[in-house]
GROMACS .gro file of C-alpha atoms in nm:
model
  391
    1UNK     CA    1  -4.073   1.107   2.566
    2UNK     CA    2  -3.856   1.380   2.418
    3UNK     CA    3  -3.947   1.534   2.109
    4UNK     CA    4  -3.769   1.405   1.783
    5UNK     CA    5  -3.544   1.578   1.575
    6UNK     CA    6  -3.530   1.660   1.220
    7UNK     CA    7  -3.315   1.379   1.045
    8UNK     CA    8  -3.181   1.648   0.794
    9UNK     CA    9  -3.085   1.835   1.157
   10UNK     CA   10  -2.938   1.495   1.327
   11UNK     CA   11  -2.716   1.465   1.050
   12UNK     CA   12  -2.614   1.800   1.082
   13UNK     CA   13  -2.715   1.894   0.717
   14UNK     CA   14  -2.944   2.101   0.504
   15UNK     CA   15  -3.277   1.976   0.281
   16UNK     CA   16  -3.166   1.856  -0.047
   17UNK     CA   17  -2.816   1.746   0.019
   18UNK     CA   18  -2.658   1.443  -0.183
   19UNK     CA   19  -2.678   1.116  -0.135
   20UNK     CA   20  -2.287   1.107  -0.056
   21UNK     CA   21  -2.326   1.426   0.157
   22UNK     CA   22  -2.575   1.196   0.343
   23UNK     CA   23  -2.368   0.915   0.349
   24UNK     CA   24  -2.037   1.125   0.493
   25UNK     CA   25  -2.256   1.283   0.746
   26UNK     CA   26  -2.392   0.959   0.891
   27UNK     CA   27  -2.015   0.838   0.857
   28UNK     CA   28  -1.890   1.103   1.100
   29UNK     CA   29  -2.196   1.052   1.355
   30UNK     CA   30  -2.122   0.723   1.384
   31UNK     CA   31  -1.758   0.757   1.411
   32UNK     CA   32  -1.861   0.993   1.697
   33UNK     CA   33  -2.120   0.798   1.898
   34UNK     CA   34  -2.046   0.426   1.869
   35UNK     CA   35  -2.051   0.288   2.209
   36UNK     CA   36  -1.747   0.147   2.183
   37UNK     CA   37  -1.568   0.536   2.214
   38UNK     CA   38  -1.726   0.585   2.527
   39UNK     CA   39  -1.662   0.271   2.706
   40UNK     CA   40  -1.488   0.432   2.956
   41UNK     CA   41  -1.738   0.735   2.992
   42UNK     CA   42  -1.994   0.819   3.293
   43UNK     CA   43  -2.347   0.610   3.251
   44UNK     CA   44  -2.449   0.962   3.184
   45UNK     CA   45  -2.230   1.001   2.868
   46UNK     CA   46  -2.296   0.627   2.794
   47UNK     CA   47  -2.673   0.656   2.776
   48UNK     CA   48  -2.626   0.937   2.520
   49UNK     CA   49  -2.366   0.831   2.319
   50UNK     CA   50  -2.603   0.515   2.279
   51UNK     CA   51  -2.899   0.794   2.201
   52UNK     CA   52  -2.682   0.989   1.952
   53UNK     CA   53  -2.565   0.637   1.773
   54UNK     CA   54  -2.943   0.528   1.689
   55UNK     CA   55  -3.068   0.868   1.628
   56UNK     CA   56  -2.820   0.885   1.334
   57UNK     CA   57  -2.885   0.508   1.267
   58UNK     CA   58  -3.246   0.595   1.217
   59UNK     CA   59  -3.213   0.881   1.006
   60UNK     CA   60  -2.977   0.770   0.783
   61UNK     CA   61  -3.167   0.484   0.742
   62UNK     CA   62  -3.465   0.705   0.591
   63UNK     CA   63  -3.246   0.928   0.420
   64UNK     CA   64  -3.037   0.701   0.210
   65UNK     CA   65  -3.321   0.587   0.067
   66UNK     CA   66  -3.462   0.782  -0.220
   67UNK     CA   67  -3.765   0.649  -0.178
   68UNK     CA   68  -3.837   0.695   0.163
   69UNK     CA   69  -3.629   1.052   0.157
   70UNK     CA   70  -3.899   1.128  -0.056
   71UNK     CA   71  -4.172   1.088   0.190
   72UNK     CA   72  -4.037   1.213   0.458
   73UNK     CA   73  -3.975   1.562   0.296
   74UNK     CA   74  -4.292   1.567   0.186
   75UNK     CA   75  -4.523   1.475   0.457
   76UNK     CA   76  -4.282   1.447   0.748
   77UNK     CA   77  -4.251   1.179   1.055
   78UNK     CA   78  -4.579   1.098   0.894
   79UNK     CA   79  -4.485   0.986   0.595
   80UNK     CA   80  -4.217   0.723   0.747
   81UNK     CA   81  -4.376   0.634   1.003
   82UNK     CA   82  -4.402   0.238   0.941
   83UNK     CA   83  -4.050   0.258   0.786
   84UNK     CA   84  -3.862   0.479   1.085
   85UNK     CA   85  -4.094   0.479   1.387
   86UNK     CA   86  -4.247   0.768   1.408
   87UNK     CA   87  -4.518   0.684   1.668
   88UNK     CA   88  -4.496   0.337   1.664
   89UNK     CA   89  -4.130   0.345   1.774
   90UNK     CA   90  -3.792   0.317   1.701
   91UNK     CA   91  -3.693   0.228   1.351
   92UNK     CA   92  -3.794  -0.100   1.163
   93UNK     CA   93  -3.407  -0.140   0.976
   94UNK     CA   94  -3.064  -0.352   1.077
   95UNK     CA   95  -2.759  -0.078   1.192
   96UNK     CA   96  -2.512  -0.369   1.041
   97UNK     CA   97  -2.646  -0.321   0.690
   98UNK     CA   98  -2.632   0.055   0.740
   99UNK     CA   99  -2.292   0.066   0.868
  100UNK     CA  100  -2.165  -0.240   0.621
  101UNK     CA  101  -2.287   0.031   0.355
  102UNK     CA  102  -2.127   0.355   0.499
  103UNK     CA  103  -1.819   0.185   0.645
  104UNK     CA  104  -1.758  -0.163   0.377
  105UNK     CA  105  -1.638  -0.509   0.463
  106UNK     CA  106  -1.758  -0.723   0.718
  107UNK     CA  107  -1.927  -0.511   1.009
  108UNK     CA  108  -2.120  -0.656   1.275
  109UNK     CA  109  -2.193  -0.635   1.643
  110UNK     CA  110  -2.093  -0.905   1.841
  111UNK     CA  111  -1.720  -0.939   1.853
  112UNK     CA  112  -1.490  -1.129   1.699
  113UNK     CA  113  -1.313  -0.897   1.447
  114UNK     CA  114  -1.567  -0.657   1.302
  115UNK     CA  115  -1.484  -0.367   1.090
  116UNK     CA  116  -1.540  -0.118   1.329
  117UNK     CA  117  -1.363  -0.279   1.606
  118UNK     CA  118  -1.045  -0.209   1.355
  119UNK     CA  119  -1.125   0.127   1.287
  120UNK     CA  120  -1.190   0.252   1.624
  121UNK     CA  121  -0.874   0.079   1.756
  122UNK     CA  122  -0.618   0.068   1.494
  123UNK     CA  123  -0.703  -0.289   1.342
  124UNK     CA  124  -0.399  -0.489   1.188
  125UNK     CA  125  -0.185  -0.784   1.409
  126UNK     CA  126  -0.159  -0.615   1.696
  127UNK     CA  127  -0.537  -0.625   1.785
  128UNK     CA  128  -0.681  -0.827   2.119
  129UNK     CA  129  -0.930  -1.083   2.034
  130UNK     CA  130  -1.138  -1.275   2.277
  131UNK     CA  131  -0.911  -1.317   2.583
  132UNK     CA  132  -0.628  -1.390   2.347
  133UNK     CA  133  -0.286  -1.207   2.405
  134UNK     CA  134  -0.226  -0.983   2.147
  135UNK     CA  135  -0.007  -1.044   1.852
  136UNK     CA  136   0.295  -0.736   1.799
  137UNK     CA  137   0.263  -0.515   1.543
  138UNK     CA  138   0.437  -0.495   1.233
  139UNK     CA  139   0.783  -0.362   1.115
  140UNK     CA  140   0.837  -0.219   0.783
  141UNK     CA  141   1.218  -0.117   0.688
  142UNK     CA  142   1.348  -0.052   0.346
  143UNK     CA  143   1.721  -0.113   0.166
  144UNK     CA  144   1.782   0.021  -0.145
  145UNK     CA  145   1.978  -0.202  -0.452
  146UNK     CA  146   2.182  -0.125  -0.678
  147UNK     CA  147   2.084  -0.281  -1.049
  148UNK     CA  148   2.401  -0.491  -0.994
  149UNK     CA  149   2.299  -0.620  -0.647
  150UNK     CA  150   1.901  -0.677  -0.790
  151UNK     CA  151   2.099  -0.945  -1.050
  152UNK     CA  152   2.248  -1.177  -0.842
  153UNK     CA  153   2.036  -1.147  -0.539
  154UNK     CA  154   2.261  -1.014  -0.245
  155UNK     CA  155   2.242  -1.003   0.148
  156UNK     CA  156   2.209  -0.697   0.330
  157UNK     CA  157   2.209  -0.611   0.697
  158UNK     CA  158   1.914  -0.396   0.845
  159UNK     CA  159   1.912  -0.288   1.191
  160UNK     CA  160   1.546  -0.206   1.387
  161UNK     CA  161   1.419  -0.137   1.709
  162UNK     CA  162   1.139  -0.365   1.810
  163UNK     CA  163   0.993  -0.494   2.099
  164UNK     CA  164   1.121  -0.823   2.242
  165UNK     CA  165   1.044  -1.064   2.530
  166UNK     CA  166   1.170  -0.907   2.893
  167UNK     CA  167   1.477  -1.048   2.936
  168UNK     CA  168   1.350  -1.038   3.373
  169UNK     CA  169   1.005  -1.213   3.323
  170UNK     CA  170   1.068  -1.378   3.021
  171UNK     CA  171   0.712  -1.214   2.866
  172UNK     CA  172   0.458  -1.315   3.111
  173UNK     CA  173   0.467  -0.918   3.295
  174UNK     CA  174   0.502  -1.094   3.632
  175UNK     CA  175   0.811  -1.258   3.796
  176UNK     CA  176   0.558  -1.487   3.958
  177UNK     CA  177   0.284  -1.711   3.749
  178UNK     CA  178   0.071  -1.735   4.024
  179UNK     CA  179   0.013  -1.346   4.023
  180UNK     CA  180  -0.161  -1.382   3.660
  181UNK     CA  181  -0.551  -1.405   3.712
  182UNK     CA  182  -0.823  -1.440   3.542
  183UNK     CA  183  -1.007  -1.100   3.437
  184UNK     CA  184  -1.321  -1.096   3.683
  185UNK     CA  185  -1.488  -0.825   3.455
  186UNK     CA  186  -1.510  -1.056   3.149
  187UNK     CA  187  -1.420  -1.363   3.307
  188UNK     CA  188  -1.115  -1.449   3.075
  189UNK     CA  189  -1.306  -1.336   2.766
  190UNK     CA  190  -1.153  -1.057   2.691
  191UNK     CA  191  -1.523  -0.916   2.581
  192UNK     CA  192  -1.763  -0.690   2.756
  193UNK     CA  193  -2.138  -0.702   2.650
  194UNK     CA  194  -2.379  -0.437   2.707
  195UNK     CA  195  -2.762  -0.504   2.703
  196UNK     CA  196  -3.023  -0.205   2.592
  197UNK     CA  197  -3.206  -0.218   2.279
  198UNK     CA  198  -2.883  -0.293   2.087
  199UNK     CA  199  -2.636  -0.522   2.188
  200UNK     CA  200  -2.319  -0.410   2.239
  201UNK     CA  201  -1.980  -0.614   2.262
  202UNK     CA  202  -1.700  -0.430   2.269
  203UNK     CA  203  -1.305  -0.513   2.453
  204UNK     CA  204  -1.290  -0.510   2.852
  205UNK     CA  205  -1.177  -0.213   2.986
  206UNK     CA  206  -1.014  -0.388   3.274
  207UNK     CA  207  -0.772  -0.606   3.099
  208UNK     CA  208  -0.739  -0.441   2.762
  209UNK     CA  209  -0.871  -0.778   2.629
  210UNK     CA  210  -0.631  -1.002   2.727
  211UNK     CA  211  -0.895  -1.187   2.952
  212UNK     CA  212  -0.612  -1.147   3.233
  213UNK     CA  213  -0.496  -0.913   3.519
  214UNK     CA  214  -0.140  -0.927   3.663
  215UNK     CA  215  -0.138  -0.823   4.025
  216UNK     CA  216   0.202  -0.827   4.066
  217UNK     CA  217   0.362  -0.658   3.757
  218UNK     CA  218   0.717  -0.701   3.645
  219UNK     CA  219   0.945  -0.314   3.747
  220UNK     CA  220   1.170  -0.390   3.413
  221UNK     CA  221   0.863  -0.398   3.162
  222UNK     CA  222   0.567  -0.285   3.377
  223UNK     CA  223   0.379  -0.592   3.298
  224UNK     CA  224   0.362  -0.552   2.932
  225UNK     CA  225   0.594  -0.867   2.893
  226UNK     CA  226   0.796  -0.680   2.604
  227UNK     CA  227   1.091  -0.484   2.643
  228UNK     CA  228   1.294  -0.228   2.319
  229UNK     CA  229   1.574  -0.377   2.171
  230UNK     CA  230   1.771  -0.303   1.913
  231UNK     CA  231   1.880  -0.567   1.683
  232UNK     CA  232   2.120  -0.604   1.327
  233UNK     CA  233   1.917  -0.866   1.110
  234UNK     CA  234   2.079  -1.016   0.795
  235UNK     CA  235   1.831  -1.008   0.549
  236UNK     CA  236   1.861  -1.266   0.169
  237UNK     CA  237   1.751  -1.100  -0.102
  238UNK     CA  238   1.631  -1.316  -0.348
  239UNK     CA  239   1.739  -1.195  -0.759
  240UNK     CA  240   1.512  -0.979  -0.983
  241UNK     CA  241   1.349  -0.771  -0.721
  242UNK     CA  242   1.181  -0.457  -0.807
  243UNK     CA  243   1.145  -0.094  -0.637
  244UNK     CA  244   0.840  -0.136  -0.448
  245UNK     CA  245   0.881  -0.445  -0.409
  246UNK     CA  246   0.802  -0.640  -0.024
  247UNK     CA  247   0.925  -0.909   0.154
  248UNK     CA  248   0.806  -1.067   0.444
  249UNK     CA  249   0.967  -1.237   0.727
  250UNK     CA  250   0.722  -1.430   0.931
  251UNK     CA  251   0.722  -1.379   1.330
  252UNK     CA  252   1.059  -1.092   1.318
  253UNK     CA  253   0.856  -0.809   1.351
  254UNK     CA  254   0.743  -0.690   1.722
  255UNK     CA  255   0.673  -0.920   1.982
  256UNK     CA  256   0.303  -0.912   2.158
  257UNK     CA  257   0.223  -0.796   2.491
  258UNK     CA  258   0.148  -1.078   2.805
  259UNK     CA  259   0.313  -1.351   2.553
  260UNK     CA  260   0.202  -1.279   2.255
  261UNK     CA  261   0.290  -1.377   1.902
  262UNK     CA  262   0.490  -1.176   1.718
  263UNK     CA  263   0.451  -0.966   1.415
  264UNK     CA  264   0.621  -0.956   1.057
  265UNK     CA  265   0.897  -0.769   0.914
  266UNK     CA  266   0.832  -0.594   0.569
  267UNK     CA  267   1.128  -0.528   0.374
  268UNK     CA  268   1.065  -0.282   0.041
  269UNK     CA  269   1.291  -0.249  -0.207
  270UNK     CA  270   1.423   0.108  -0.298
  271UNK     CA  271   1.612   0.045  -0.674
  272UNK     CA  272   1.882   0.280  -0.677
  273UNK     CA  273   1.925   0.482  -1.033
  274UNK     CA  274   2.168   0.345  -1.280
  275UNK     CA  275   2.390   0.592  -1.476
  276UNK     CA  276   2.381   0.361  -1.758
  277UNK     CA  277   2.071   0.138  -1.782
  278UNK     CA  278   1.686   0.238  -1.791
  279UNK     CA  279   1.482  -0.057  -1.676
  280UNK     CA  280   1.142  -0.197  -1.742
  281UNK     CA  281   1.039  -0.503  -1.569
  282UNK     CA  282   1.327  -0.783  -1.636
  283UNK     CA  283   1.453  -0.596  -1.974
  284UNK     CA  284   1.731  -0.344  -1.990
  285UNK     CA  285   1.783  -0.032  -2.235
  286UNK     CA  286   2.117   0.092  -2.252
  287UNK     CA  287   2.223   0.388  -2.586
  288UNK     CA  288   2.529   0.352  -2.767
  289UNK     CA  289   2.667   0.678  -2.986
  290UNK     CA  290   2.896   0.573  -3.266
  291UNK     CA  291   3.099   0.739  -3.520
  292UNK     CA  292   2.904   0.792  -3.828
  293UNK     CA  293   3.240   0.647  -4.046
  294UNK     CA  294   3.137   0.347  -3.835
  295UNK     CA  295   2.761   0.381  -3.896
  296UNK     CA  296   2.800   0.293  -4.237
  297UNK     CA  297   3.089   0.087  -4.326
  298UNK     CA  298   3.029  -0.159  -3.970
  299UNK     CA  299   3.204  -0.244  -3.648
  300UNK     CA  300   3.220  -0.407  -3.336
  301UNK     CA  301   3.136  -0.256  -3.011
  302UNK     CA  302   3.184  -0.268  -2.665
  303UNK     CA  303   2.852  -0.332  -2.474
  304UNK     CA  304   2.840  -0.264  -2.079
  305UNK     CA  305   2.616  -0.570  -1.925
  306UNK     CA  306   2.581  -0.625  -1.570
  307UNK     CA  307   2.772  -0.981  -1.611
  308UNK     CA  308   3.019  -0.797  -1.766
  309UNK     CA  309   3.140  -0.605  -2.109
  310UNK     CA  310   2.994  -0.804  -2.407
  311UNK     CA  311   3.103  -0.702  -2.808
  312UNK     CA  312   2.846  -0.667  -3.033
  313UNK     CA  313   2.860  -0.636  -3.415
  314UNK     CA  314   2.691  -0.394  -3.560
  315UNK     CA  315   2.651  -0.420  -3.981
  316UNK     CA  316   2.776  -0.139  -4.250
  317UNK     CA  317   2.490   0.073  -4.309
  318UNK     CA  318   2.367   0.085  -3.944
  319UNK     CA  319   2.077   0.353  -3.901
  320UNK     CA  320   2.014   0.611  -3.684
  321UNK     CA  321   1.796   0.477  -3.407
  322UNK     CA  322   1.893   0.102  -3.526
  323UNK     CA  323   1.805  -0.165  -3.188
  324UNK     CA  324   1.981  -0.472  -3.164
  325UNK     CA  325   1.865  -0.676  -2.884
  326UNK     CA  326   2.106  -0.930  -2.646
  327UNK     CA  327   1.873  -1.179  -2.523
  328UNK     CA  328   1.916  -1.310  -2.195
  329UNK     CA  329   2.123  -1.022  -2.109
  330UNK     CA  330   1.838  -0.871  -1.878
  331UNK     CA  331   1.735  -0.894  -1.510
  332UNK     CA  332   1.639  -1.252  -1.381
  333UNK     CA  333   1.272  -1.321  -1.310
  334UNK     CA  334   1.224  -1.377  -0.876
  335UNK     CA  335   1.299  -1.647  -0.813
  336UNK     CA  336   1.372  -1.790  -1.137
  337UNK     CA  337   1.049  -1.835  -1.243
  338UNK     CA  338   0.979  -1.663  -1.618
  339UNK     CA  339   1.359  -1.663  -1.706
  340UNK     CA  340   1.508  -1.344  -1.804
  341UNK     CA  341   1.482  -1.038  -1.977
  342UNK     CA  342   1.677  -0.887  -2.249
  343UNK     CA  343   1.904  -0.582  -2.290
  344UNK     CA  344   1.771  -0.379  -2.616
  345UNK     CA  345   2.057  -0.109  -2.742
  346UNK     CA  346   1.979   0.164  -2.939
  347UNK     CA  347   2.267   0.311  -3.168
  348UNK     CA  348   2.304   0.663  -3.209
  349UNK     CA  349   2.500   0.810  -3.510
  350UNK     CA  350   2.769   1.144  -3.407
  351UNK     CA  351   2.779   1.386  -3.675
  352UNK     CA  352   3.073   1.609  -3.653
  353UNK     CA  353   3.045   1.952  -3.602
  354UNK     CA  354   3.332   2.057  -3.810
  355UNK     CA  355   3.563   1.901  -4.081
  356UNK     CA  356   3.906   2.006  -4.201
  357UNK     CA  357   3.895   2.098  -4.595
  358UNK     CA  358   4.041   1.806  -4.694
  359UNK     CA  359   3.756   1.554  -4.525
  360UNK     CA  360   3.521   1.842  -4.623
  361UNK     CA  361   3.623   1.775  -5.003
  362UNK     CA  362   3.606   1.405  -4.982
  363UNK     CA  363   3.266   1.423  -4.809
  364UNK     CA  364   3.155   1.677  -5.099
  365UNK     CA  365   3.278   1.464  -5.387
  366UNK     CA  366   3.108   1.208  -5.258
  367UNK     CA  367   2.752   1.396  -5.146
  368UNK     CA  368   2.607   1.338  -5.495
  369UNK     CA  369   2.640   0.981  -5.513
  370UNK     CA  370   2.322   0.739  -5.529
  371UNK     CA  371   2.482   0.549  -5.234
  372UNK     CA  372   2.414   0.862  -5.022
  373UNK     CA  373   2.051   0.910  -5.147
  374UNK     CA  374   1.764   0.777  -4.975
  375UNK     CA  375   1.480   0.590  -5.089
  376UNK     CA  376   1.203   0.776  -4.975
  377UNK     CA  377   0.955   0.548  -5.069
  378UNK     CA  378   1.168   0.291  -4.819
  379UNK     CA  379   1.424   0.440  -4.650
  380UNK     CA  380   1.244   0.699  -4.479
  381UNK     CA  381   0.960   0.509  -4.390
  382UNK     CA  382   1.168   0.228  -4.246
  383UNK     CA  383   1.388   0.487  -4.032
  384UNK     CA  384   1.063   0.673  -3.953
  385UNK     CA  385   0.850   0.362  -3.809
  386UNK     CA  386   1.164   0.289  -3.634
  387UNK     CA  387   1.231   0.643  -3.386
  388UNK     CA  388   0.827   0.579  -3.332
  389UNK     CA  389   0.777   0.247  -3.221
  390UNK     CA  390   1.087   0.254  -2.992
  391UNK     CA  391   1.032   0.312  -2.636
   0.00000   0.00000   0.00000
């Protein structure tokens, strides 16, 4: 029986390292030595991949534990030994638990979806389960809106390139059904199981899981089924949209290999930048400058909405950072649920830069006046609470 190693030296790390230095180093070894990566190695590499794997089972399983870490780098092999074999064998612990620690969510040996079957091959729709064709992948395209278009909802056309049903064997990868057979390695299945101390299940090498071999494949699509095409798709985008924002199409993205189903087309919003209008959620905020003459004896002004130019009527003695809000003048909630937002306009006041003498003597007979003073016991505070609570 060969001679074990250190754990500290399996891992590939140094006494005293970290509990997450631990847990990255057992991360990588298994990455490394699954069984599943070497499916398609000699029996020679097989055997040791399978060696490698539950050496850095076992000695993570001792060193994540701070109580058994403990022992061990105190008295050694000895001091684990009814926790991690030492002479009595190999390790006394469950390599699901470990690797549902290191890895999260629902890992498992034995097929049928587990974590690590996802992360060693790619995961998502397109994966091959149990002698089931595979389903495509997905598509994900974006079109960008103008604050206009996100409104009143719009159509727009995107164009992708995704896989599609041979147009010669109509998806099966053979001209001929009879030349579809079953898999003899996993017998339809799709599955391969290993025996050994642990058992293994992992997808057939022969038929890439499909659970079926095509002796005859199609020349146009070299028995895939699927063929490229590219294809203009009108998409409806519903009102009040946001950037970031995805929606789905069931069944348009790629289509699956030997007849599978197809995948689903994402569609994210890109909100272009409006040159008048800063948005947050379904409300608008749009500035206005006005003349100061205006400011304080009143007016009406013209207010851009996206519906359309809307007058509002501001009162003499309008303030400097004064917000009058349009209600309902917003973006629409999706789908018309929540109703919609509100456009909040800030006034600005322009103070000219330079007056002839004349309106420079008018505004100095005038600067003395107690209509020109402010209050600062109310006035300032009130203009003051204003600039800070806005935006």
């Amino acid at each position: 029986m060969a001679e074990k190693r250190d754990y500290y030296e399996v891992l590939g790390l140094q006494k005293g390292a970290s509990a997450d230095e631990i847990k990255g180093a057992y991360r990588k070894a298994a990455l490394k030595w699954h069984p599943d990566r070497w499916v398609n190695g000699t029996d020679a590499e097989k055997k040791t991949a399978e060696e490698k794997f539950k050496e850095a089972s076992e000695a993570y399983s001792v060193l994540s534990d701070p109580e058994k870490k403990a022992r061990y780098d105190q008295f050694g092999f000895a001091g684990v030994s009814g926790a991690a074999g030492g002479a009595g064998g190999y390790a006394d612990f469950d390599i699901n638990d470990l690797l549902r620690t290191v890895f999260g969510g629902s890992f498992g040996f034995g097929g049928g979806g587990s974590f690590f079957d996802d992360l060693l091959f790619g995961g998502g729709s397109s994966r091959q389960r149990g002698g089931q064709a595979a389903q495509g992948s997905d598509i994900h395209v974006s079109v960008a809106l103008t604050l206009e278009e996100i409104a009143s909802g719009c159509q727009k056309e995107v164009t992708v390139e995704r896989a599609r049903p041979c147009h010669v064997c109509g998806g099966r990868g053979t001209q001929n059904a009879s030349d579809i057979k079953t898999c003899p390695t996993c017998h339809g299945s799709g599955r391969v199981q290993t025996g050994g101390f642990i058992r293994q299940i992992y997808t057939c090498p022969n038929c890439k899981g499909s659970g079926r071999v095509v002796n005859n494949p199609c020349g146009s699509c070299r028995g895939t089924g699927v063929e490229r095409v590219r294809e203009t798709i009108r998409i409806n985008i519903p009102a009040g949209v946001a950037d970031g924002m995805q929606l789905r199409r069931e069944n348009e993205g790629n289509a699956g290999p030997n007849g599978g189903p197809n995948g689903d087309l994402y569609i994210e919003i890109r909100e272009l930048p409006h040159n008048l209008f800063r948005r947050d959620g379904n409300n608008l905020f749009y500035t206005k400058v006005i003349r100061v003459t205006d400011a304080i004896l009143g007016t009406e002004i013209s207010v851009p909405c996206l519906d359309g130019p809307q007058t509002l009527k501001l009162p003499a003695g309008t303030q400097p950072g004064t917000v009058q809000k349009m209600r309902g003048k917003g973006l629409p909630s999706v789908n018309g649920y929540g109703g919609k937002g509100d456009l909040y306009v800030k006034i600005l006041v322009w103070i000219p830069h330079k007056l002839k003498r004349d309106e420079k003597n008018a505004i100095e007979a005038i600067r003395g006046s107690d209509s020109f003073r402010p209050d600062p016991t109310r006035d300032d505070k009130e203009i003051i609470e204003r600039e800070m609570n806005f935006f």
